[in-house]
Backbone as a printed PyTorch tensor [residue, N CA C, xyz], in Angstrom:
tensor([[[  0.8360,  -1.1840,   0.0000],
         [  0.0000,   0.0000,   0.0000],
         [  0.8800,   1.2450,   0.0000]],

        [[  0.6390,   2.1040,  -0.9570],
         [  1.3320,   3.3880,  -1.0370],
         [  0.4930,   4.4110,  -0.2740]],

        [[  1.0140,   4.9120,   0.8300],
         [  0.2600,   5.8620,   1.6440],
         [  0.2780,   7.2290,   0.9620]],

        [[ -0.9030,   7.8270,   0.7580],
         [ -0.9700,   9.1350,   0.0930],
         [ -0.2150,  10.2100,   0.8840]],

        [[  0.3700,  11.1440,   0.1500],
         [  1.1510,  12.1920,   0.8040],
         [  0.4180,  13.5320,   0.8470]],

        [[ -0.7020,  13.6370,   0.1450],
         [ -1.4950,  14.8630,   0.1860],
         [ -2.9680,  14.5100,   0.3250]],

        [[ -3.7390,  15.4830,   0.7550],
         [ -5.1750,  15.2920,   0.8940],
         [ -5.7990,  14.9200,  -0.4500]],

        [[ -5.3960,  15.6140,  -1.5040],
         [ -5.9800,  15.3810,  -2.8270],
         [ -5.7080,  13.9710,  -3.3410]],

        [[ -4.4880,  13.4680,  -3.1400],
         [ -4.1920,  12.1050,  -3.6060],
         [ -4.9520,  11.0690,  -2.7810]],

        [[ -5.1210,  11.3400,  -1.4940],
         [ -5.8830,  10.4240,  -0.6400],
         [ -7.3280,  10.3380,  -1.1190]],

        [[ -7.9440,  11.4840,  -1.3650],
         [ -9.3410,  11.5180,  -1.8180],
         [ -9.4720,  10.8950,  -3.2020]],

        [[ -8.5220,  11.1770,  -4.0880],
         [ -8.5590,  10.6050,  -5.4390],
         [ -8.4980,   9.0850,  -5.3740]],

        [[ -7.6130,   8.5640,  -4.5360],
         [ -7.4980,   7.1080,  -4.4040],
         [ -8.7600,   6.5100,  -3.7940]],

        [[ -9.3200,   7.1740,  -2.7940],
         [-10.5560,   6.6910,  -2.1630],
         [-11.7030,   6.6700,  -3.1640]],

        [[-11.8050,   7.7100,  -3.9800],
         [-12.8540,   7.7530,  -5.0000],
         [-12.6290,   6.7070,  -6.0810]],

        [[-11.3800,   6.5270,  -6.4770],
         [-11.0500,   5.5570,  -7.5160],
         [-11.4320,   4.1430,  -7.0910]],

        [[-11.2510,   3.8280,  -5.8080],
         [-11.5610,   2.4960,  -5.2930],
         [-12.9850,   2.4150,  -4.7220]],

        [[-13.7620,   3.4800,  -4.9210],
         [-15.1340,   3.5640,  -4.3990],
         [-15.1930,   3.3390,  -2.8910]],

        [[-14.2350,   3.9160,  -2.1800],
         [-14.1720,   3.7420,  -0.7300],
         [-14.3500,   5.0570,   0.0320]],

        [[-14.7000,   6.1160,  -0.6660],
         [-14.8300,   7.4160,   0.0060],
         [-15.9100,   7.3810,   1.0850]],

        [[-17.0580,   6.7720,   0.7740],
         [-18.1430,   6.7040,   1.7680],
         [-17.7130,   5.8900,   2.9820]],

        [[-16.9500,   4.8220,   2.7440],
         [-16.4720,   4.0050,   3.8630],
         [-15.4830,   4.7900,   4.7220]],

        [[-14.7020,   5.6580,   4.0940],
         [-13.7780,   6.5160,   4.8310],
         [-14.5560,   7.4640,   5.7420]],

        [[-15.6230,   8.0500,   5.2130],
         [-16.4610,   8.9590,   6.0020],
         [-17.1240,   8.1980,   7.1490]],

        [[-17.6160,   7.0010,   6.8760],
         [-18.2500,   6.1950,   7.9160],
         [-17.2550,   5.8010,   9.0060]],

        [[-16.0200,   5.5050,   8.6240],
         [-14.9830,   5.1620,   9.5960],
         [-14.6700,   6.3700,  10.4880]],

        [[-14.6010,   7.5410,   9.8800],
         [-14.4000,   8.7710,  10.6620],
         [-15.5360,   8.9510,  11.6700]],

        [[-16.7670,   8.7910,  11.2110],
         [-17.9260,   8.9300,  12.0940],
         [-17.8560,   7.9400,  13.2520]],

        [[-17.4950,   6.7090,  12.9290],
         [-17.4170,   5.6550,  13.9420],
         [-16.3910,   6.0110,  15.0220]],

        [[-15.2120,   6.4430,  14.6210],
         [-14.1580,   6.7450,  15.5840],
         [-14.4410,   8.0180,  16.3790]],

        [[-15.0730,   9.0060,  15.7540],
         [-15.4400,  10.2050,  16.4890],
         [-16.5100,   9.8770,  17.5290]],

        [[-17.4290,   8.9840,  17.1800],
         [-18.4520,   8.5540,  18.1290],
         [-17.8130,   7.8120,  19.3030]],

        [[-16.8540,   6.9360,  19.0180],
         [-16.1420,   6.2130,  20.0740],
         [-15.4030,   7.1710,  21.0100]],

        [[-14.9420,   8.2940,  20.4770],
         [-14.2140,   9.2830,  21.2720],
         [-15.1620,  10.2730,  21.9630]],

        [[-16.4660,  10.0590,  21.8260],
         [-17.4860,  10.9380,  22.4140],
         [-17.3660,  12.3820,  21.9340]],

        [[-17.0460,  12.5360,  20.6650],
         [-16.9790,  13.8670,  20.0630],
         [-18.1650,  14.0050,  19.1160]],

        [[-18.9290,  15.0400,  19.3460],
         [-20.1760,  15.2350,  18.6080],
         [-19.8920,  15.8050,  17.2230]],

        [[-19.5500,  14.9110,  16.3170],
         [-19.3050,  15.3000,  14.9310],
         [-19.7490,  14.1470,  14.0560]],

        [[-20.7020,  14.4060,  13.1920],
         [-21.2380,  13.3530,  12.3420],
         [-21.2570,  13.8570,  10.9060]],

        [[-20.3400,  13.3450,  10.0880],
         [-20.2780,  13.7420,   8.6860],
         [-21.3710,  13.0180,   7.9140]],

        [[-22.0250,  13.7260,   7.0100],
         [-22.9970,  13.0830,   6.1190],
         [-22.2290,  12.2510,   5.1020]],

        [[-22.7790,  11.1210,   4.7170],
         [-22.0870,  10.2200,   3.7820],
         [-21.7180,  10.8820,   2.4660]],

        [[-22.5170,  11.8340,   2.0270],
         [-22.2930,  12.4790,   0.7330],
         [-21.5520,  13.8090,   0.8510]],

        [[-20.8590,  14.0120,   1.9640],
         [-20.1380,  15.2680,   2.1690],
         [-19.0520,  15.4230,   1.0970]],

        [[-18.9070,  16.6300,   0.6070],
         [-17.8520,  16.9020,  -0.3780],
         [-16.4900,  16.8260,   0.3030]],

        [[-15.4850,  16.3450,  -0.3990],
         [-14.1480,  16.2400,   0.1990],
         [-13.6300,  17.5590,   0.7710]],

        [[-13.8980,  18.6680,   0.0890],
         [-13.4280,  19.9540,   0.5950],
         [-14.1170,  20.3160,   1.9090]],

        [[-15.4010,  20.0000,   2.0090],
         [-16.1410,  20.2590,   3.2450],
         [-15.6540,  19.3530,   4.3690]],

        [[-15.3660,  18.1140,   4.0210],
         [-14.8300,  17.1630,   4.9960],
         [-13.5190,  17.6890,   5.5690]],

        [[-12.6520,  18.1230,   4.6970],
         [-11.3480,  18.6480,   5.1180],
         [-11.5240,  19.8560,   6.0280]],

        [[-12.3950,  20.7750,   5.6310],
         [-12.6250,  21.9900,   6.3990],
         [-13.2260,  21.6930,   7.7710]],

        [[-14.2560,  20.8580,   7.8190],
         [-14.9070,  20.5150,   9.0880],
         [-13.9640,  19.7670,  10.0240]],

        [[-13.2080,  18.8460,   9.4790],
         [-12.2630,  18.0800,  10.2870],
         [-11.1920,  19.0030,  10.8580]],

        [[-10.6630,  19.8750,  10.0170],
         [ -9.6380,  20.8340,  10.4470],
         [-10.1820,  21.7360,  11.5530]],

        [[-11.3740,  22.2500,  11.3460],
         [-11.9980,  23.1400,  12.3210],
         [-12.2190,  22.4210,  13.6600]],

        [[-12.6800,  21.1870,  13.5990],
         [-12.9400,  20.4150,  14.8160],
         [-11.6520,  20.1170,  15.5720]],

        [[-10.6180,  19.6960,  14.8550],
         [ -9.3320,  19.4040,  15.4910],
         [ -8.7650,  20.6720,  16.1280]],

        [[ -8.8920,  21.7920,  15.4430],
         [ -8.4140,  23.0660,  15.9790],
         [ -9.1250,  23.3970,  17.2970]],

        [[-10.4470,  23.2480,  17.3120],
         [-11.2190,  23.5390,  18.5270],
         [-10.8460,  22.5780,  19.6550]],

        [[-10.6260,  21.3170,  19.3290],
         [-10.2420,  20.3490,  20.3510],
         [ -8.8890,  20.7100,  20.9650]],

        [[ -7.9380,  21.0880,  20.1330],
         [ -6.6130,  21.4620,  20.6370],
         [ -6.7360,  22.6870,  21.5480]],

        [[ -7.5340,  23.6550,  21.1330],
         [ -7.6630,  24.9130,  21.8680],
         [ -8.4590,  24.7640,  23.1680]],

        [[ -9.5600,  23.9940,  23.1200],
         [-10.5180,  24.0090,  24.2300],
         [-10.6480,  22.6940,  24.9850]],

        [[-10.4090,  21.5740,  24.3150],
         [-10.6280,  20.2610,  24.9390],
         [ -9.4500,  19.3410,  24.6240]],

        [[ -8.3100,  19.6530,  25.2140],
         [ -7.0870,  18.9380,  24.8630],
         [ -7.1500,  17.4550,  25.2370]],

        [[ -7.7730,  17.1200,  26.3570],
         [ -7.8800,  15.7130,  26.7660],
         [ -8.6980,  14.9160,  25.7450]],

        [[ -9.7820,  15.5090,  25.2380],
         [-10.6020,  14.8370,  24.2180],
         [ -9.8220,  14.6870,  22.9080]],

        [[ -9.0100,  15.6870,  22.6010],
         [ -8.1510,  15.6330,  21.4100],
         [ -7.1880,  14.4460,  21.5070]],

        [[ -6.5310,  14.3050,  22.6510],
         [ -5.5940,  13.1900,  22.8470],
         [ -6.3180,  11.8500,  22.7890]],

        [[ -7.5120,  11.8030,  23.3750],
         [ -8.3070,  10.5800,  23.3460],
         [ -8.6830,  10.2080,  21.9090]],

        [[ -9.0360,  11.1970,  21.1150],
         [ -9.3720,  10.9600,  19.7110],
         [ -8.1770,  10.3700,  18.9590]],

        [[ -6.9970,  10.9640,  19.1600],
         [ -5.7990,  10.4450,  18.4940],
         [ -5.5150,   9.0120,  18.9250]],

        [[ -5.7620,   8.7080,  20.1950],
         [ -5.5530,   7.3530,  20.7020],
         [ -6.5330,   6.3750,  20.0650]],

        [[ -7.8000,   6.7460,  20.0140],
         [ -8.8320,   5.8640,  19.4470],
         [ -8.5980,   5.6290,  17.9560]],

        [[ -8.2410,   6.6720,  17.2310],
         [ -7.9820,   6.5340,  15.7970],
         [ -6.6660,   5.7980,  15.5630]],

        [[ -5.7660,   5.8580,  16.5420],
         [ -4.4620,   5.1950,  16.4720],
         [ -3.5000,   5.9390,  15.5470]],

        [[ -3.5060,   7.2700,  15.6930],
         [ -2.5370,   8.0930,  14.9690],
         [ -1.1830,   7.8930,  15.6510]],

        [[ -0.1480,   7.5500,  14.8940],
         [  1.1650,   7.3010,  15.5080],
         [  1.6920,   8.5190,  16.2810]],

        [[  2.0060,   8.2990,  17.5500],
         [  2.4930,   9.3660,  18.4250],
         [  3.7630,  10.0060,  17.8620]],

        [[  4.6010,   9.1860,  17.2600],
         [  5.8650,   9.6660,  16.6910],
         [  5.6050,  10.7280,  15.6110]],

        [[  4.5880,  10.4910,  14.7790],
         [  4.2620,  11.4460,  13.7130],
         [  3.7180,  12.7510,  14.2820]],

        [[  2.9040,  12.6580,  15.3270],
         [  2.3370,  13.8630,  15.9350],
         [  3.4470,  14.6740,  16.6100]],

        [[  4.3470,  13.9970,  17.3040],
         [  5.4400,  14.6960,  17.9870],
         [  6.4140,  15.3410,  17.0020]],

        [[  6.4790,  14.8340,  15.7880],
         [  7.3900,  15.3810,  14.7870],
         [  6.8790,  16.7020,  14.2000]],

        [[  5.6070,  17.0250,  14.4460],
         [  5.0240,  18.2600,  13.9070],
         [  5.4420,  19.4660,  14.7400]],

        [[  5.4690,  20.6160,  14.0930],
         [  5.8000,  21.8730,  14.7700],
         [  4.5310,  22.4120,  15.4440]],

        [[  4.5640,  22.5180,  16.7660],
         [  3.3840,  22.9440,  17.5080],
         [  3.3060,  24.4340,  17.7760]],

        [[  4.1840,  25.2290,  17.1600],
         [  4.1890,  26.6640,  17.4470],
         [  2.9860,  27.3950,  16.8510]],

        [[  2.4570,  26.9060,  15.7450],
         [  1.2810,  27.5020,  15.1080],
         [  0.1300,  26.5030,  15.1980]],

        [[ -0.8260,  26.7750,  16.0770],
         [ -1.9210,  25.8330,  16.3250],
         [ -2.7680,  25.5920,  15.0850]],

        [[ -2.9720,  26.6170,  14.2730],
         [ -3.7770,  26.4690,  13.0660],
         [ -3.1120,  25.4950,  12.0920]],

        [[ -1.8200,  25.6790,  11.8860],
         [ -1.0840,  24.7900,  10.9820],
         [ -0.9930,  23.3730,  11.5750]],

        [[ -0.7780,  23.2840,  12.8820],
         [ -0.7120,  21.9900,  13.5550],
         [ -2.0140,  21.2250,  13.3830]],

        [[ -3.1390,  21.9050,  13.5670],
         [ -4.4380,  21.2320,  13.4500],
         [ -4.6800,  20.7450,  12.0260]],

        [[ -4.1910,  21.4900,  11.0420],
         [ -4.3230,  21.0530,   9.6470],
         [ -3.4950,  19.7860,   9.4040]],

        [[ -2.2870,  19.7540,   9.9320],
         [ -1.4130,  18.5930,   9.7490],
         [ -1.9520,  17.3810,  10.4960]],

        [[ -2.4760,  17.5870,  11.6950],
         [ -3.0530,  16.4850,  12.4700],
         [ -4.3030,  15.9520,  11.7690]],

        [[ -5.0830,  16.8380,  11.1810],
         [ -6.2700,  16.4080,  10.4280],
         [ -5.8720,  15.4700,   9.2950]],

        [[ -4.7890,  15.7890,   8.6220],
         [ -4.3250,  14.9100,   7.5410],
         [ -3.8220,  13.5810,   8.0990]],

        [[ -3.1360,  13.6080,   9.2420],
         [ -2.6880,  12.3510,   9.8670],
         [ -3.8870,  11.4800,  10.2380]],

        [[ -4.9470,  12.1050,  10.7300],
         [ -6.1760,  11.3720,  11.0590],
         [ -6.7530,  10.7310,   9.8050]],

        [[ -6.8550,  11.5160,   8.7390],
         [ -7.4000,  10.9810,   7.4820],
         [ -6.5410,   9.8460,   6.9330]],

        [[ -5.2190,   9.9990,   7.0230],
         [ -4.3260,   8.9390,   6.5320],
         [ -4.5360,   7.6430,   7.3090]],

        [[ -4.6400,   7.7450,   8.6310],
         [ -4.8170,   6.5480,   9.4530],
         [ -6.1670,   5.9020,   9.1870]],

        [[ -7.1980,   6.7220,   9.0590],
         [ -8.5290,   6.1850,   8.7500],
         [ -8.5280,   5.5290,   7.3650]],

        [[ -7.8180,   6.1340,   6.4330],
         [ -7.7220,   5.5710,   5.0930],
         [ -7.0400,   4.2070,   5.1390]],

        [[ -5.9790,   4.0640,   5.9480],
         [ -5.3080,   2.7680,   6.0800],
         [ -6.2810,   1.7070,   6.5820]],

        [[ -7.0800,   2.0500,   7.5730],
         [ -8.0570,   1.0980,   8.1210],
         [ -9.0390,   0.6470,   7.0400]],

        [[ -9.5880,   1.6230,   6.3250],
         [-10.5850,   1.3200,   5.2820],
         [ -9.9550,   0.5020,   4.1650]],

        [[ -8.7570,   0.8800,   3.7400],
         [ -8.0840,   0.1950,   2.6380],
         [ -7.7870,  -1.2640,   3.0130]],

        [[ -7.2350,  -1.4670,   4.2090],
         [ -6.9120,  -2.8360,   4.6350],
         [ -8.1610,  -3.6850,   4.7790]],

        [[ -9.2150,  -3.1090,   5.3430],
         [-10.4730,  -3.8630,   5.5030],
         [-11.0290,  -4.2620,   4.1410]],

        [[-10.8990,  -3.3910,   3.1580],
         [-11.3800,  -3.6860,   1.8080],
         [-10.4850,  -4.7160,   1.0990]],

        [[ -9.1920,  -4.6000,   1.3110],
         [ -8.2280,  -5.4620,   0.6320],
         [ -8.2440,  -6.8880,   1.1840]],

        [[ -8.3510,  -7.0150,   2.4890],
         [ -8.2470,  -8.3510,   3.1010],
         [ -9.5530,  -8.7120,   3.7100]]])
């Protein structure tokens, strides 16, 4: 599996394999497990998904840091990757963490579909 390096390539691959809806459902499932009130509609546009996810992660970092950490744990975002990010700009950090979340969710969906 070649892990996508940008949001656009991730979405393109998900659409190509008809797994975009499963990616959205996986996000919903993990956010529900983390007790975070965010429910994406199955037909959400990729740009809206990116924006909403980024906004939510930003708010979690700013206001509910414990819930943010719990979300990363439940999704299983590698701690090493999160620690490698520059935390000086919260807006940029939340955008990068949002992509790490999407990448990890994509791995789950891809593996479940493949095997």
